[in-house]
Coordinates of C-alpha atoms in Angstrom, one line a residue:
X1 CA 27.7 66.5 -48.9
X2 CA 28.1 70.1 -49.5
X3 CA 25.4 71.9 -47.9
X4 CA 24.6 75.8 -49.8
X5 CA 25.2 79.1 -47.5
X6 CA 21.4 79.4 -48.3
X7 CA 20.6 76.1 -46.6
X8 CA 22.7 76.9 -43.4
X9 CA 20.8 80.4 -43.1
X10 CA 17.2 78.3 -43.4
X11 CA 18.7 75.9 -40.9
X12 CA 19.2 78.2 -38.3
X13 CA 16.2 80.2 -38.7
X14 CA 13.7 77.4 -37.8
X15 CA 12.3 76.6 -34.8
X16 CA 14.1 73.1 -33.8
X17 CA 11.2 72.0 -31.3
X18 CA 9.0 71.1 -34.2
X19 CA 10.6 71.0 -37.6
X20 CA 12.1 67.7 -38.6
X21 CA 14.6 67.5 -41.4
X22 CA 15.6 64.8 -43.9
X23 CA 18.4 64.5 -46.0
X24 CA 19.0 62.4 -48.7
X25 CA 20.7 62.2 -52.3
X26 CA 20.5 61.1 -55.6
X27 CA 22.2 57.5 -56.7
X28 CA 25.7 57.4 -56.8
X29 CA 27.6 57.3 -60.4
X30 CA 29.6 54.3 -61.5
X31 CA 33.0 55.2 -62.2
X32 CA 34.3 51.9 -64.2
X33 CA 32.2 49.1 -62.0
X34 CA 30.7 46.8 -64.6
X35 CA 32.7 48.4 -66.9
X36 CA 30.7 51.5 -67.2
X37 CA 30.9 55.1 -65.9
X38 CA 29.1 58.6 -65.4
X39 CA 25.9 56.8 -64.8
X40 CA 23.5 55.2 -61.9
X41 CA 20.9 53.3 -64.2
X42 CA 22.0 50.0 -63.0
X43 CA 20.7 47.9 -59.7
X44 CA 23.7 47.0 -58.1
X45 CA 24.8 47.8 -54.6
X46 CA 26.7 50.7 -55.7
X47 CA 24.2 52.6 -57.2
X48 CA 20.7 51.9 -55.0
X49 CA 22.5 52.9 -51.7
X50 CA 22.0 56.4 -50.8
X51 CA 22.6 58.5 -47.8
X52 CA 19.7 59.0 -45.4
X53 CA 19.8 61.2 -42.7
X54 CA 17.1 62.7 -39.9
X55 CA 17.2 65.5 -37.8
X56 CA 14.3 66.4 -35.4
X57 CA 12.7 66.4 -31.7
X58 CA 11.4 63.1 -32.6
X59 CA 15.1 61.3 -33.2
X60 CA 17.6 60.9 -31.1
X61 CA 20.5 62.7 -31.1
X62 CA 23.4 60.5 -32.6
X63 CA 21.2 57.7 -33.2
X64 CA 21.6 55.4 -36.5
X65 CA 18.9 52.7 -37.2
X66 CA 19.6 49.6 -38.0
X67 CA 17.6 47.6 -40.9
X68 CA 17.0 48.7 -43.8
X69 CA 15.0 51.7 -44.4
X70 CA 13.6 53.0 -48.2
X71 CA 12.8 56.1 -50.2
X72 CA 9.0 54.8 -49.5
X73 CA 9.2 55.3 -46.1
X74 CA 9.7 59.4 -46.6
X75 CA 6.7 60.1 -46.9
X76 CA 4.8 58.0 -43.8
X77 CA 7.5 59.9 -41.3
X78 CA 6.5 63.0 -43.0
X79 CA 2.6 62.2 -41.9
X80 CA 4.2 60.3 -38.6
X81 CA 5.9 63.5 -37.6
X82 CA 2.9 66.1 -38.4
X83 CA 0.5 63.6 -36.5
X84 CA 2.8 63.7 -33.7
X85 CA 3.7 67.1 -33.1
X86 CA 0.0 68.4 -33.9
X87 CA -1.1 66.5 -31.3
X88 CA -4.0 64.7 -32.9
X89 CA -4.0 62.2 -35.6
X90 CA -7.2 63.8 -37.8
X91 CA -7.0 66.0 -39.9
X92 CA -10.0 68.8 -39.0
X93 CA -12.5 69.1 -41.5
X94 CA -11.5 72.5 -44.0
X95 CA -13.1 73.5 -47.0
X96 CA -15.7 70.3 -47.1
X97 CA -12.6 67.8 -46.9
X98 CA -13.4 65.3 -44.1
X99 CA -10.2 64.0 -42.2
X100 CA -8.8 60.5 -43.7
X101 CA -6.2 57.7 -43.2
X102 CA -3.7 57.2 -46.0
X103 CA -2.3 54.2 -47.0
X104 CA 1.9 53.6 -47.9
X105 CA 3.9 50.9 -49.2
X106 CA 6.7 52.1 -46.6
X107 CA 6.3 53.0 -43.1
X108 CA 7.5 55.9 -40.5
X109 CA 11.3 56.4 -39.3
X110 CA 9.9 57.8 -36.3
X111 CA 11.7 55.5 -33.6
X112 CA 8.8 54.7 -31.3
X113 CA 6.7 54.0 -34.6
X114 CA 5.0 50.7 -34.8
X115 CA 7.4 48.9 -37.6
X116 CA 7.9 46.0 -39.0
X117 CA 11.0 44.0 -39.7
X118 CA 11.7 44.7 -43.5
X119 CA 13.9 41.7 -45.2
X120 CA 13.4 42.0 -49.1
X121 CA 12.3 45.1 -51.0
X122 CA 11.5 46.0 -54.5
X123 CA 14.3 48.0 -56.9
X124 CA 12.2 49.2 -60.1
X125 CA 13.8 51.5 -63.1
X126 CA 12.1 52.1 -66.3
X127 CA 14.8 52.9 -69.4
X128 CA 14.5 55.6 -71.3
X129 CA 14.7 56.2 -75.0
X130 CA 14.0 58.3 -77.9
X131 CA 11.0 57.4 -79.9
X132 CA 13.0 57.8 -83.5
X133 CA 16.9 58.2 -84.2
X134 CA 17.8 61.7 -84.3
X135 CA 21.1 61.6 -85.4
X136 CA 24.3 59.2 -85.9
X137 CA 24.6 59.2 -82.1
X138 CA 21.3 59.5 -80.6
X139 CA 19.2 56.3 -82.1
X140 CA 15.9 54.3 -81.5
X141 CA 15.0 53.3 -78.1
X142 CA 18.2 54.7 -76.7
X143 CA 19.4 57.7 -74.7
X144 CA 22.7 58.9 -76.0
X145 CA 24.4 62.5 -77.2
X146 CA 27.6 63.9 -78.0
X147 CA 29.9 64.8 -75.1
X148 CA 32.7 66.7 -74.4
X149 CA 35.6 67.8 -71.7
X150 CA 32.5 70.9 -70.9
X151 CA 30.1 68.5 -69.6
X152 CA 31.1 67.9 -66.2
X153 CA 32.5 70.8 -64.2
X154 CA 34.5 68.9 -62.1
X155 CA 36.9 65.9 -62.1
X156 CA 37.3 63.0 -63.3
X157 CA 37.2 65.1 -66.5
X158 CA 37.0 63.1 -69.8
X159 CA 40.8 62.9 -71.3
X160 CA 39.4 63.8 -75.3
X161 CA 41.6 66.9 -76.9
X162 CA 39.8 69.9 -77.0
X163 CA 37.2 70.4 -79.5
X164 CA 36.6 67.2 -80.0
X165 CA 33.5 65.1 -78.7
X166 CA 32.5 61.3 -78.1
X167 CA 28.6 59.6 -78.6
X168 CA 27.9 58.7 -75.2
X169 CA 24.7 56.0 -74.5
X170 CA 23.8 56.2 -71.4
X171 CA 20.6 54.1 -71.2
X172 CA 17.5 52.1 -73.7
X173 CA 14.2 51.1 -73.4
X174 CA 15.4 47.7 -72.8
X175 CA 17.1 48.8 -69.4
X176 CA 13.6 48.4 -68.0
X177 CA 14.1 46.1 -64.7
X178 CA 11.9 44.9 -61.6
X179 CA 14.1 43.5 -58.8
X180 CA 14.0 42.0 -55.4
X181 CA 17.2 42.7 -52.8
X182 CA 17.1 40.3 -50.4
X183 CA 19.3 41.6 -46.7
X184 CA 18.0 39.5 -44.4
X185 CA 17.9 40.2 -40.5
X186 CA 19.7 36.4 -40.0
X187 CA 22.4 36.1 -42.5
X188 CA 24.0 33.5 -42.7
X189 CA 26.5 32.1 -44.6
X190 CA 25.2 28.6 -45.1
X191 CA 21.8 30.0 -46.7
X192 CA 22.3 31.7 -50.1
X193 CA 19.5 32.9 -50.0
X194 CA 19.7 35.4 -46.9
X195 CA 21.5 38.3 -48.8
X196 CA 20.8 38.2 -52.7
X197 CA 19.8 40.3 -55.7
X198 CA 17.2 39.1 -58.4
X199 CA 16.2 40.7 -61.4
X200 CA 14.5 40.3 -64.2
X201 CA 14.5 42.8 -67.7
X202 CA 12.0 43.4 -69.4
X203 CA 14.0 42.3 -72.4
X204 CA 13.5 38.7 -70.9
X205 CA 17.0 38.7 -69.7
X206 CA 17.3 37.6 -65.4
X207 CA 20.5 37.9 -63.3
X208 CA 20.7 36.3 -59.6
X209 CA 24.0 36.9 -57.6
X210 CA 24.5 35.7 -53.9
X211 CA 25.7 38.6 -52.2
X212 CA 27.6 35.7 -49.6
X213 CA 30.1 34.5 -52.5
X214 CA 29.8 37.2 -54.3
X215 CA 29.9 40.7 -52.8
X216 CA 31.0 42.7 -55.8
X217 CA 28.0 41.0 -58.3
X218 CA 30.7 39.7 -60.8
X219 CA 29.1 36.7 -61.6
X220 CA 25.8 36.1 -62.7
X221 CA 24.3 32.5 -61.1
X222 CA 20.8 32.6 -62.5
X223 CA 21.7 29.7 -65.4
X224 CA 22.6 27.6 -62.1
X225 CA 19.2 27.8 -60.5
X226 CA 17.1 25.2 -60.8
X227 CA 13.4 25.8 -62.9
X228 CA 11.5 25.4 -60.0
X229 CA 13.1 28.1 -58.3
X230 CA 13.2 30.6 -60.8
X231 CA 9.4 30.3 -61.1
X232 CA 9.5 30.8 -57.3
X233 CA 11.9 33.8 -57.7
X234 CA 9.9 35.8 -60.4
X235 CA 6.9 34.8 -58.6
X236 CA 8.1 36.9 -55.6
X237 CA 8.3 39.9 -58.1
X238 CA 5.0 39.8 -59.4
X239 CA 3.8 39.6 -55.8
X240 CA 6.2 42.9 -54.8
X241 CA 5.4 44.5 -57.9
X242 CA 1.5 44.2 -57.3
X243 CA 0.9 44.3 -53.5
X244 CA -0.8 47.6 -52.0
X245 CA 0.2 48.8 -48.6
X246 CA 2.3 47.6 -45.8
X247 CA 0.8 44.6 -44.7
X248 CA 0.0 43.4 -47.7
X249 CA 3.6 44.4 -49.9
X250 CA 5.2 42.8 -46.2
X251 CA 4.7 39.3 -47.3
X252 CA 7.9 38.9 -48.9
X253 CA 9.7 39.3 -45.8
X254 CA 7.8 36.5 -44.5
X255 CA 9.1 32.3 -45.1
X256 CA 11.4 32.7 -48.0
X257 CA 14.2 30.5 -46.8
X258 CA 12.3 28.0 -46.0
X259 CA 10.0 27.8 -49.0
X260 CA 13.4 28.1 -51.3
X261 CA 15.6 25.8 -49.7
X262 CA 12.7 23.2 -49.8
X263 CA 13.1 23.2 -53.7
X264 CA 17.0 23.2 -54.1

């Protein structure tokens, strides 16, 4: 990461006894996986990982956490950490606003927390498209322009002569996804379904690969499932996709070998 002489000044300015920095990053590009490059639209491994890193008096030093830990949980260790080192955990009544308790789909970072063990989570995208075709390139429903050897400012550059430009797509409507990434705390090779990624398009298109077998998502297994288990499988969507709040969204960490295995 390349961190700004601006952001170095800030970060020895503040007072390190209560301020509490995070650090993360955009989604990584693809640079020929799946055959495609220059983009991140996609939800496989190498493109939902991102960096995450915590600095503050509430974390240890040199510590990493293990599990797996989400953009959702941002902003209850933002609320975590003000509780914390304010000292009281309501807010005081200002300008007619009465204190109150706010509800997240993630949860705090904040190592003596109360957490949960976290074994499946939800990767949503909606594509992106233009509503009429604006020229040759750019058409219906998709998200393309001309590009050139100007448009990135630093390698890999695109190898076009100069002058020259390409039509470059980048995303569609159709790109519109919902899936569930399966990592659990047990893996084991024996159970398929321990470490797996499921999605469904909303083109009607569905793609299942067992992470075990397959690390690098080359083939897609979900003609092999059987009926009753894609039902169960887009079930489990519908459920992550409409659950409020920890407890609640928390239930697909709960019985899914068990309950999937049963129907292979």
């Amino acid at each position: 990461a390349v961190v700004s002489t601006q952001s170095t000044g800030i970060l020895k300015s503040i007072n390190q006894a209560n301020t509490t920095i995070i650090f993360t990053s955009d989604n990584g590009f693809l640079f020929g996986e799946f055959g495609m490059f220059m983009d991140k639209r996609q939800p496989y491994e190498v493109t939902i990982r991102v960096p995450m890193f915590v600095a503050g008096p509430l974390f240890p030093k040199g510590s990493t956490k293990e599990g797996i830990v989400l953009n959702i949980d941002i902003a209850p260790t933002v609320m975590d950490v003000a509780k914390r080192l304010e000292g009281t955990t309501r807010r005081k009544k200002e300008r007619g606003v009465v204190g109150y308790e706010l509800s997240f789909d993630g949860q705090s970072m904040v190592p003596k927390s109360k957490q949960q063990s976290r074994s499946s989570f939800v990767v949503e995208y909606h594509g992106e498209g233009n509503d009429a075709d604006k020229n040759e390139c750019s058409r219906k429903d998709m998200r393309c322009w001309y590009k050139d050897n100007t448009v990135w400012v630093t390698p890999p550059h695109f190898s076009i002569p100069a002058g020259e430009k390409f039509c470059f797509c980048e995303d569609s409507r159709n790109n519109t996804f919902t899936c569930e990434r399966r990592i659990s705390a047990e893996l084991s090779l024996e159970d398929r379904f321990s470490d797996f990624l499921h999605c469904h398009f909303s083109s009607g298109y569905s793609e299942f690969y067992d992470l075990h077998t397959d690390p690098f998502q080359m083939k897609n297994s979900w003609g092999d499932l059987s009926e009753e288990l894609r039902y169960e499988l887009m079930d489990r969507l519908d459920t992550g996709l409409k659950c409020r709040g920890l407890e609640e969204c928390s239930v697909l960490n709960k019985g899914l070998e068990g309950r999937l295995n049963e129907i292979v």
